[in-house]
mmCIF file of C-alpha atoms in Angstrom:
data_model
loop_
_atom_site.group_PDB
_atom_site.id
_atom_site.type_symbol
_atom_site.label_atom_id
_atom_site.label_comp_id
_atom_site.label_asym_id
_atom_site.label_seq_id
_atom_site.Cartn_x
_atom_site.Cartn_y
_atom_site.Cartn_z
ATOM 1 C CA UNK A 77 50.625 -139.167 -56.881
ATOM 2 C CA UNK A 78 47.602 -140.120 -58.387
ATOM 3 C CA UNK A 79 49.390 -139.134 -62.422
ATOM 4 C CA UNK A 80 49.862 -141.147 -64.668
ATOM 5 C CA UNK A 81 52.224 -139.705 -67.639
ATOM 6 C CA UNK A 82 52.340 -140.565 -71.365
ATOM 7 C CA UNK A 83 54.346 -139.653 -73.845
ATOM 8 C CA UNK A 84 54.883 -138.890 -76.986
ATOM 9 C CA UNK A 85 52.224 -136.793 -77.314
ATOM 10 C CA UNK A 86 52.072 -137.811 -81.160
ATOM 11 C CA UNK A 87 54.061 -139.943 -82.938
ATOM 12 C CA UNK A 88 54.376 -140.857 -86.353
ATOM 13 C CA UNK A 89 55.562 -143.988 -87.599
ATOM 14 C CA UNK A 90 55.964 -145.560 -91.178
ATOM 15 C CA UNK A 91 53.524 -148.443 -92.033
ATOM 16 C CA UNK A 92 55.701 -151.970 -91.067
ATOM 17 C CA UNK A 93 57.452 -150.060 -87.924
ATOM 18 C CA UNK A 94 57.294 -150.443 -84.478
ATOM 19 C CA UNK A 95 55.154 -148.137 -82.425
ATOM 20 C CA UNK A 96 56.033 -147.414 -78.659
ATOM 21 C CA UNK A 97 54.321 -145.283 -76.576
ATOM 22 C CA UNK A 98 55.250 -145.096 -73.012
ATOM 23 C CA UNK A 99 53.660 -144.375 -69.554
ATOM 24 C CA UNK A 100 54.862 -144.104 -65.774
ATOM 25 C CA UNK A 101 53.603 -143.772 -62.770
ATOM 26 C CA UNK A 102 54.294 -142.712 -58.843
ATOM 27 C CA UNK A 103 50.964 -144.385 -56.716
ATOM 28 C CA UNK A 104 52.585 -147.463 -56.030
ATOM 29 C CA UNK A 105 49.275 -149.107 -55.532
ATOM 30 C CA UNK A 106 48.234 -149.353 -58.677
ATOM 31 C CA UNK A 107 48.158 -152.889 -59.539
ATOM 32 C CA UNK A 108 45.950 -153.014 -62.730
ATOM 33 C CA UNK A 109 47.261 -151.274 -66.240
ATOM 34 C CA UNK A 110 45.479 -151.429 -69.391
ATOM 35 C CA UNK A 111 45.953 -149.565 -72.332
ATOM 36 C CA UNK A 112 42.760 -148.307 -74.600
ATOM 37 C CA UNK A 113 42.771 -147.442 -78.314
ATOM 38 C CA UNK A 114 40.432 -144.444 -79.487
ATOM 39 C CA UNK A 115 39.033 -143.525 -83.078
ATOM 40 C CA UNK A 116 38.016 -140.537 -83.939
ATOM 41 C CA UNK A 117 34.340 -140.007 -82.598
ATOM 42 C CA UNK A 118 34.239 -143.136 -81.178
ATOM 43 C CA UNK A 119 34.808 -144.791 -77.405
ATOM 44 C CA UNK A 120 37.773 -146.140 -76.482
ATOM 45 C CA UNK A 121 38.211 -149.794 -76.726
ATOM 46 C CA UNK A 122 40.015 -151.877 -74.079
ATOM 47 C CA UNK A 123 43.088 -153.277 -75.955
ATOM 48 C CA UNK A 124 45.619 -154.950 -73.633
ATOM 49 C CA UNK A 125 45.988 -154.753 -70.269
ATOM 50 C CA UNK A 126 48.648 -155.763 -67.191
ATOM 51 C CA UNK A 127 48.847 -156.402 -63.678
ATOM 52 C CA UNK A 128 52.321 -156.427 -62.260
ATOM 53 C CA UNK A 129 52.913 -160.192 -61.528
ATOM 54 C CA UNK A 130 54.009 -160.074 -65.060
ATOM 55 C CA UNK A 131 56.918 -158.490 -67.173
ATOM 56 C CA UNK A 132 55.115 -158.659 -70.033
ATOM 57 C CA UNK A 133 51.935 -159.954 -71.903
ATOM 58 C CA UNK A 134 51.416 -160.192 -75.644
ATOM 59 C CA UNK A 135 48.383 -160.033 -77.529
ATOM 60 C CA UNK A 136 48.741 -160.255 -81.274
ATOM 61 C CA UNK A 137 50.928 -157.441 -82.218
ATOM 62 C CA UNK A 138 50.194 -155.747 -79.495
ATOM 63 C CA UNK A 139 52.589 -155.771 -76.362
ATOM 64 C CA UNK A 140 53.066 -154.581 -72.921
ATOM 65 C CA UNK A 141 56.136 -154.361 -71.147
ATOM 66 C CA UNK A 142 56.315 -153.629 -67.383
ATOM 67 C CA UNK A 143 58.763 -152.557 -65.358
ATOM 68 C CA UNK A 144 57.570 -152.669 -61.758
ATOM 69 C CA UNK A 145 60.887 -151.017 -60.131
ATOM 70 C CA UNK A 146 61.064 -147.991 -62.580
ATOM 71 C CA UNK A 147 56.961 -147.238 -62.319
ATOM 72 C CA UNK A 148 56.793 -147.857 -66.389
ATOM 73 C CA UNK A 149 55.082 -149.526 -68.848
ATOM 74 C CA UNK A 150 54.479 -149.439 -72.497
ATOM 75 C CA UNK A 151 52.719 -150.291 -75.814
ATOM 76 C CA UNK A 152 54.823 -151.658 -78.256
ATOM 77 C CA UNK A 153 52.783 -152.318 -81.967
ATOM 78 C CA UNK A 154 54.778 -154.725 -83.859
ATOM 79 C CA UNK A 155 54.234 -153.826 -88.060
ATOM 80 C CA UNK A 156 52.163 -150.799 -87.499
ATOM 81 C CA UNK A 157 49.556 -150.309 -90.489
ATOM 82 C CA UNK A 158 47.733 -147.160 -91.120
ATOM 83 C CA UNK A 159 44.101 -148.807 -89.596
ATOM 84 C CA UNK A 160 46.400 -148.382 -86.027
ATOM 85 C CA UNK A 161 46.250 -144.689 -86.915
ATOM 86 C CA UNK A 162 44.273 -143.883 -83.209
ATOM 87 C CA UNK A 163 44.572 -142.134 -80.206
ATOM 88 C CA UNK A 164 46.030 -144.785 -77.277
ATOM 89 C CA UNK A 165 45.567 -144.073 -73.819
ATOM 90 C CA UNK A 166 47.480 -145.714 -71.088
ATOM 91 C CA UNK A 167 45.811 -145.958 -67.825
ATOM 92 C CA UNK A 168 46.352 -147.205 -64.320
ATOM 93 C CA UNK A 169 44.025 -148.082 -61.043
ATOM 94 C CA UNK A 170 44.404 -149.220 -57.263
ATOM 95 C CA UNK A 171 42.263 -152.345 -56.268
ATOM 96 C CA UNK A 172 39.160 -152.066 -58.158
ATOM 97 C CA UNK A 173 38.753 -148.038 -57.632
ATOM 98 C CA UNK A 174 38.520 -145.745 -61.349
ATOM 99 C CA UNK A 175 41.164 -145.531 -63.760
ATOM 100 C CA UNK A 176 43.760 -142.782 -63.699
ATOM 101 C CA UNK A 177 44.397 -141.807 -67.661
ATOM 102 C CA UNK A 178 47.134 -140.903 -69.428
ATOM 103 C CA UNK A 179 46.901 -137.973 -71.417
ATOM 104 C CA UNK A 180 46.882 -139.499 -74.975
ATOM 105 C CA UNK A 181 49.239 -140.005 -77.706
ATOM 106 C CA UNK A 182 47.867 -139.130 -80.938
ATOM 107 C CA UNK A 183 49.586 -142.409 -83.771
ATOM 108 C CA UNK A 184 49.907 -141.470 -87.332
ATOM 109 C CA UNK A 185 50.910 -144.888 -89.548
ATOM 110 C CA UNK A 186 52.144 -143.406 -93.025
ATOM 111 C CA UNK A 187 51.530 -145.718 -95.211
ATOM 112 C CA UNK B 63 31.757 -160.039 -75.915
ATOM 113 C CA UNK B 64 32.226 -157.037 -73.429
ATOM 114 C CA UNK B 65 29.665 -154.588 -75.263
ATOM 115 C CA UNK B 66 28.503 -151.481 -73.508
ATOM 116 C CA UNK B 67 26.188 -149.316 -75.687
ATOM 117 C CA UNK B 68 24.973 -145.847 -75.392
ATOM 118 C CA UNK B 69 21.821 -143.949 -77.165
ATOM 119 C CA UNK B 70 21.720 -141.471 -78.277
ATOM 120 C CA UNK B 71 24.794 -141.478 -80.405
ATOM 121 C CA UNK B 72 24.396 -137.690 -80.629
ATOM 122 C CA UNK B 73 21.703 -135.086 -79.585
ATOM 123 C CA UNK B 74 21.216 -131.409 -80.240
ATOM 124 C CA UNK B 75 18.875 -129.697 -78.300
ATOM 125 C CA UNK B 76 18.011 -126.279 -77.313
ATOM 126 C CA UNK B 77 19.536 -124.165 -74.558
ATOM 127 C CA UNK B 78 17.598 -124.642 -71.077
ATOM 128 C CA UNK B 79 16.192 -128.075 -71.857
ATOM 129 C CA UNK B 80 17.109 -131.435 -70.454
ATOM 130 C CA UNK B 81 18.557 -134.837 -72.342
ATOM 131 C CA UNK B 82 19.011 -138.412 -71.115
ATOM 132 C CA UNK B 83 21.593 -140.539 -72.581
ATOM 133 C CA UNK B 84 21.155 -143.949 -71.737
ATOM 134 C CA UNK B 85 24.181 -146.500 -70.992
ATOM 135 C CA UNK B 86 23.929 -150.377 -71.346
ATOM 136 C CA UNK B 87 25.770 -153.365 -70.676
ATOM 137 C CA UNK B 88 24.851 -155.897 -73.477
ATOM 138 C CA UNK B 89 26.491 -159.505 -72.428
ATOM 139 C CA UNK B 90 27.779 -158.561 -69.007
ATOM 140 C CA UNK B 91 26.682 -157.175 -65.102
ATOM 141 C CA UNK B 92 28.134 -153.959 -64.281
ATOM 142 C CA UNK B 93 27.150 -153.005 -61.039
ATOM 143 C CA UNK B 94 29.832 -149.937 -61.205
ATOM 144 C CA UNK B 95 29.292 -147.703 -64.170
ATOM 145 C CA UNK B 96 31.301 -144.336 -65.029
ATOM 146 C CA UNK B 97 30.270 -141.469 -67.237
ATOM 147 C CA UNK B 98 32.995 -139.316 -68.208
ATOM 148 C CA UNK B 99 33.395 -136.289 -70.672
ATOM 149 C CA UNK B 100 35.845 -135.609 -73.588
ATOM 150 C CA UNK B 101 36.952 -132.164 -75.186
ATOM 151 C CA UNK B 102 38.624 -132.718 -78.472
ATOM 152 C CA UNK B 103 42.448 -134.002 -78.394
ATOM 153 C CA UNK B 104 42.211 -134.371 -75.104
ATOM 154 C CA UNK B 105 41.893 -137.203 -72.252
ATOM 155 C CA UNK B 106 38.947 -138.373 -70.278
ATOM 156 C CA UNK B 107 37.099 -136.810 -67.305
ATOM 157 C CA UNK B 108 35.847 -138.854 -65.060
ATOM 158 C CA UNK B 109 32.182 -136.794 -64.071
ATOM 159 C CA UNK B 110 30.717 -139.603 -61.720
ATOM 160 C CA UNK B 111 30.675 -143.356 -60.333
ATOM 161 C CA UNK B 112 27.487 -144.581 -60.300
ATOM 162 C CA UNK B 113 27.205 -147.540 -58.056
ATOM 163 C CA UNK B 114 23.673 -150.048 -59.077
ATOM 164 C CA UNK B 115 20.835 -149.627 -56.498
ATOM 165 C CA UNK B 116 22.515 -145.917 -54.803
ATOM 166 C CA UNK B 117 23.545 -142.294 -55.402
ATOM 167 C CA UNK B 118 26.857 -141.461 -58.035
ATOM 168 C CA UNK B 119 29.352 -140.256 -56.259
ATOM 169 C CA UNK B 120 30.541 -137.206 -58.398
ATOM 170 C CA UNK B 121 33.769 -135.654 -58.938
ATOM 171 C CA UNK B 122 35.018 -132.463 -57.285
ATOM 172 C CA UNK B 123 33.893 -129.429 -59.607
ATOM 173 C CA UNK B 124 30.765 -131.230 -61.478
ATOM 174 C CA UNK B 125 27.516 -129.997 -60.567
ATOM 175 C CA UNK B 126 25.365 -132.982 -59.157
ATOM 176 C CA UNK B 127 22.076 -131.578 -59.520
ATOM 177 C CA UNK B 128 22.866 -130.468 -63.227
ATOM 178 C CA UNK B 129 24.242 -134.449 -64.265
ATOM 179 C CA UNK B 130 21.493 -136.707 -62.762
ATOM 180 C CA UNK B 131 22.930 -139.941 -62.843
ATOM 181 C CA UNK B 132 20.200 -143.096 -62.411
ATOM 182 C CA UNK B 133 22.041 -146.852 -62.135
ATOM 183 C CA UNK B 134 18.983 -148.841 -61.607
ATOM 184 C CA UNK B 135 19.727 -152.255 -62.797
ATOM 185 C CA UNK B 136 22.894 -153.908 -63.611
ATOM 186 C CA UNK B 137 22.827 -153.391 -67.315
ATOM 187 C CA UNK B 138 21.950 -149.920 -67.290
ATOM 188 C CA UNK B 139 22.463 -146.318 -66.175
ATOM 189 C CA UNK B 140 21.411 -143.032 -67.318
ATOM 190 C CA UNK B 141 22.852 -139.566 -67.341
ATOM 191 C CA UNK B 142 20.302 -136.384 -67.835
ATOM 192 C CA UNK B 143 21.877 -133.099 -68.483
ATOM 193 C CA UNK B 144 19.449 -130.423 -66.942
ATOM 194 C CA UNK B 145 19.126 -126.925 -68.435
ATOM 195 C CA UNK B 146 21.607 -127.196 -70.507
ATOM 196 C CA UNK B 147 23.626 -124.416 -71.716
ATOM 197 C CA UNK B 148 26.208 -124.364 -74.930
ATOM 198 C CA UNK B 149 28.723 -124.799 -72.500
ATOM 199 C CA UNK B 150 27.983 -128.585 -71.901
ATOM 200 C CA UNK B 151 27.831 -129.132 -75.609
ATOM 201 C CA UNK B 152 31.042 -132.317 -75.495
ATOM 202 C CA UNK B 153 31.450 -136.025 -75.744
ATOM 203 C CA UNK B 154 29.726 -138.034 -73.411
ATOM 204 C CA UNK B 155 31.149 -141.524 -72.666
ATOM 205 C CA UNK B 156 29.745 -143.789 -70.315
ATOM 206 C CA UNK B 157 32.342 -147.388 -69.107
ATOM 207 C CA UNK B 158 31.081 -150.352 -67.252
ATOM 208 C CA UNK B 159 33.159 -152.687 -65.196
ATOM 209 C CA UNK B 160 32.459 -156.534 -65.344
ATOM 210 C CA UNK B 161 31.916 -158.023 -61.991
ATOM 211 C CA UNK B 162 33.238 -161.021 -63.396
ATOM 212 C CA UNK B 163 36.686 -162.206 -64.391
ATOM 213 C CA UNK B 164 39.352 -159.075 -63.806
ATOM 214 C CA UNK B 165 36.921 -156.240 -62.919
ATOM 215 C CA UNK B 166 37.790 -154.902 -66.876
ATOM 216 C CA UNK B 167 36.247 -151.534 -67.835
ATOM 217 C CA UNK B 168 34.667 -151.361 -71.200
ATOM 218 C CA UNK B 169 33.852 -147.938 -72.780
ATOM 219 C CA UNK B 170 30.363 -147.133 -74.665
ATOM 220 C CA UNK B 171 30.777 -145.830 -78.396
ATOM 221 C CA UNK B 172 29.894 -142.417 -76.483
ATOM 222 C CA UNK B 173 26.984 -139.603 -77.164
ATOM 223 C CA UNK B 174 28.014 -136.417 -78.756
ATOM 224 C CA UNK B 175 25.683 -133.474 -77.264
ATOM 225 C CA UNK B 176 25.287 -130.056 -78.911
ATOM 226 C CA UNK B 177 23.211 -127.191 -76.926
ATOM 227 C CA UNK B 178 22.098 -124.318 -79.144
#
């Protein structure tokens, strides 16, 4: 119950695309979602984040879309350009206890 | 804003000796850290929750008295591999939560360790 499951696993989009990646979820007490963006070598960096009063937040061209009935949510990058070329990890908590991660979907922007 | 940073950014040391990696909170208080560990391609481990001022609670499966985990202050924990072996060689990440605002977790740049 605890899961949280991504997918794609990798994904490959052409530079200017859109980029979705989606997650879902069973514990329905998670109430805080945030997604993280990962370079190689480096720590991941918070990038957007949701709580579930909200259908969807935008930040730049990076959105999240929530659907509270069906357990999902997802990252949608508008005009993907090959610097977006990361590993993004969805992730999901109850209350204020540790994140449950997603497994990782590796994005390749082809320029 | 938000920084956490860790040092080293990567260590090598020699089979059966210790290393600290340190874990800061530049412009924020964390009094929750986490240290976690990364294989290659895949997702992050959560080792322990260290908690400013008492013990880390570790996960099921990690040896507490090999990852000594210090959270003294609100800006800063340590982790200290003991004897280690080529086996713990991995990426090290440490993440601090903000007391303020949402309770957001911010990740460290993270400490690559290699035991010969």
């Amino acid at each position: 119950q605890q899961q949280v499951k991504q997918s794609p696993q990798s994904l490959i989009v052409q530079k200017g695309g859109i980029s979705i990646i989606n997650c879902a979820y069973e514990n329905t007490a998670f109430d805080y979602f945030p997604w993280y963006q990962q370079f190689p070598g480096k720590g991941p960096a918070l990038l957007i984040a949701i709580r579930p009063d909200v259908s969807e937040k935008k930040e730049g061209r990076f959105t999240i879309s929530f659907n509270k009935s069906a357990k999902q949510f997802s990252l949608h990058i508008m005009d993907s350009q090959p610097g977006d070329s990361a590993t993004y990890f969805c992730a999901a908590r109850p209350g204020y206890s540790t994140l449950t991660f997603g497994k990782g979907t590796m994005l390749l922007v082809s320029p | 804003g938000a920084v956490v940073s860790q040092h080293p950014s990567w260590v090598i040391c020699k089979s059966g000796t210790s290393v600290k990696i340190e874990c800061r909170s530049l412009d924020f208080q964390a009094t929750t850290m986490f240290w976690y560990r990364q294989f290659p391609k895949q997702s992050l481990m959560l080792m322990a929750t260290s908690n400013e001022g008492s013990k880390a609670t570790y996960e099921q499966g990690v040896e507490k008295d090999k990852f000594l985990i210090n959270h003294a202050s609100l800006t800063l924990s340590t982790l200290t591999v003991t004897s280690a072996h080529p086996e713990d060689s991995s990426f090290y990440i440490c993440s601090a939560r903000d007391n303020g605002g949402g309770y957001e977790q911010y990740f460290g740049p993270g400490t690559r360790l290699t035991v010969t």
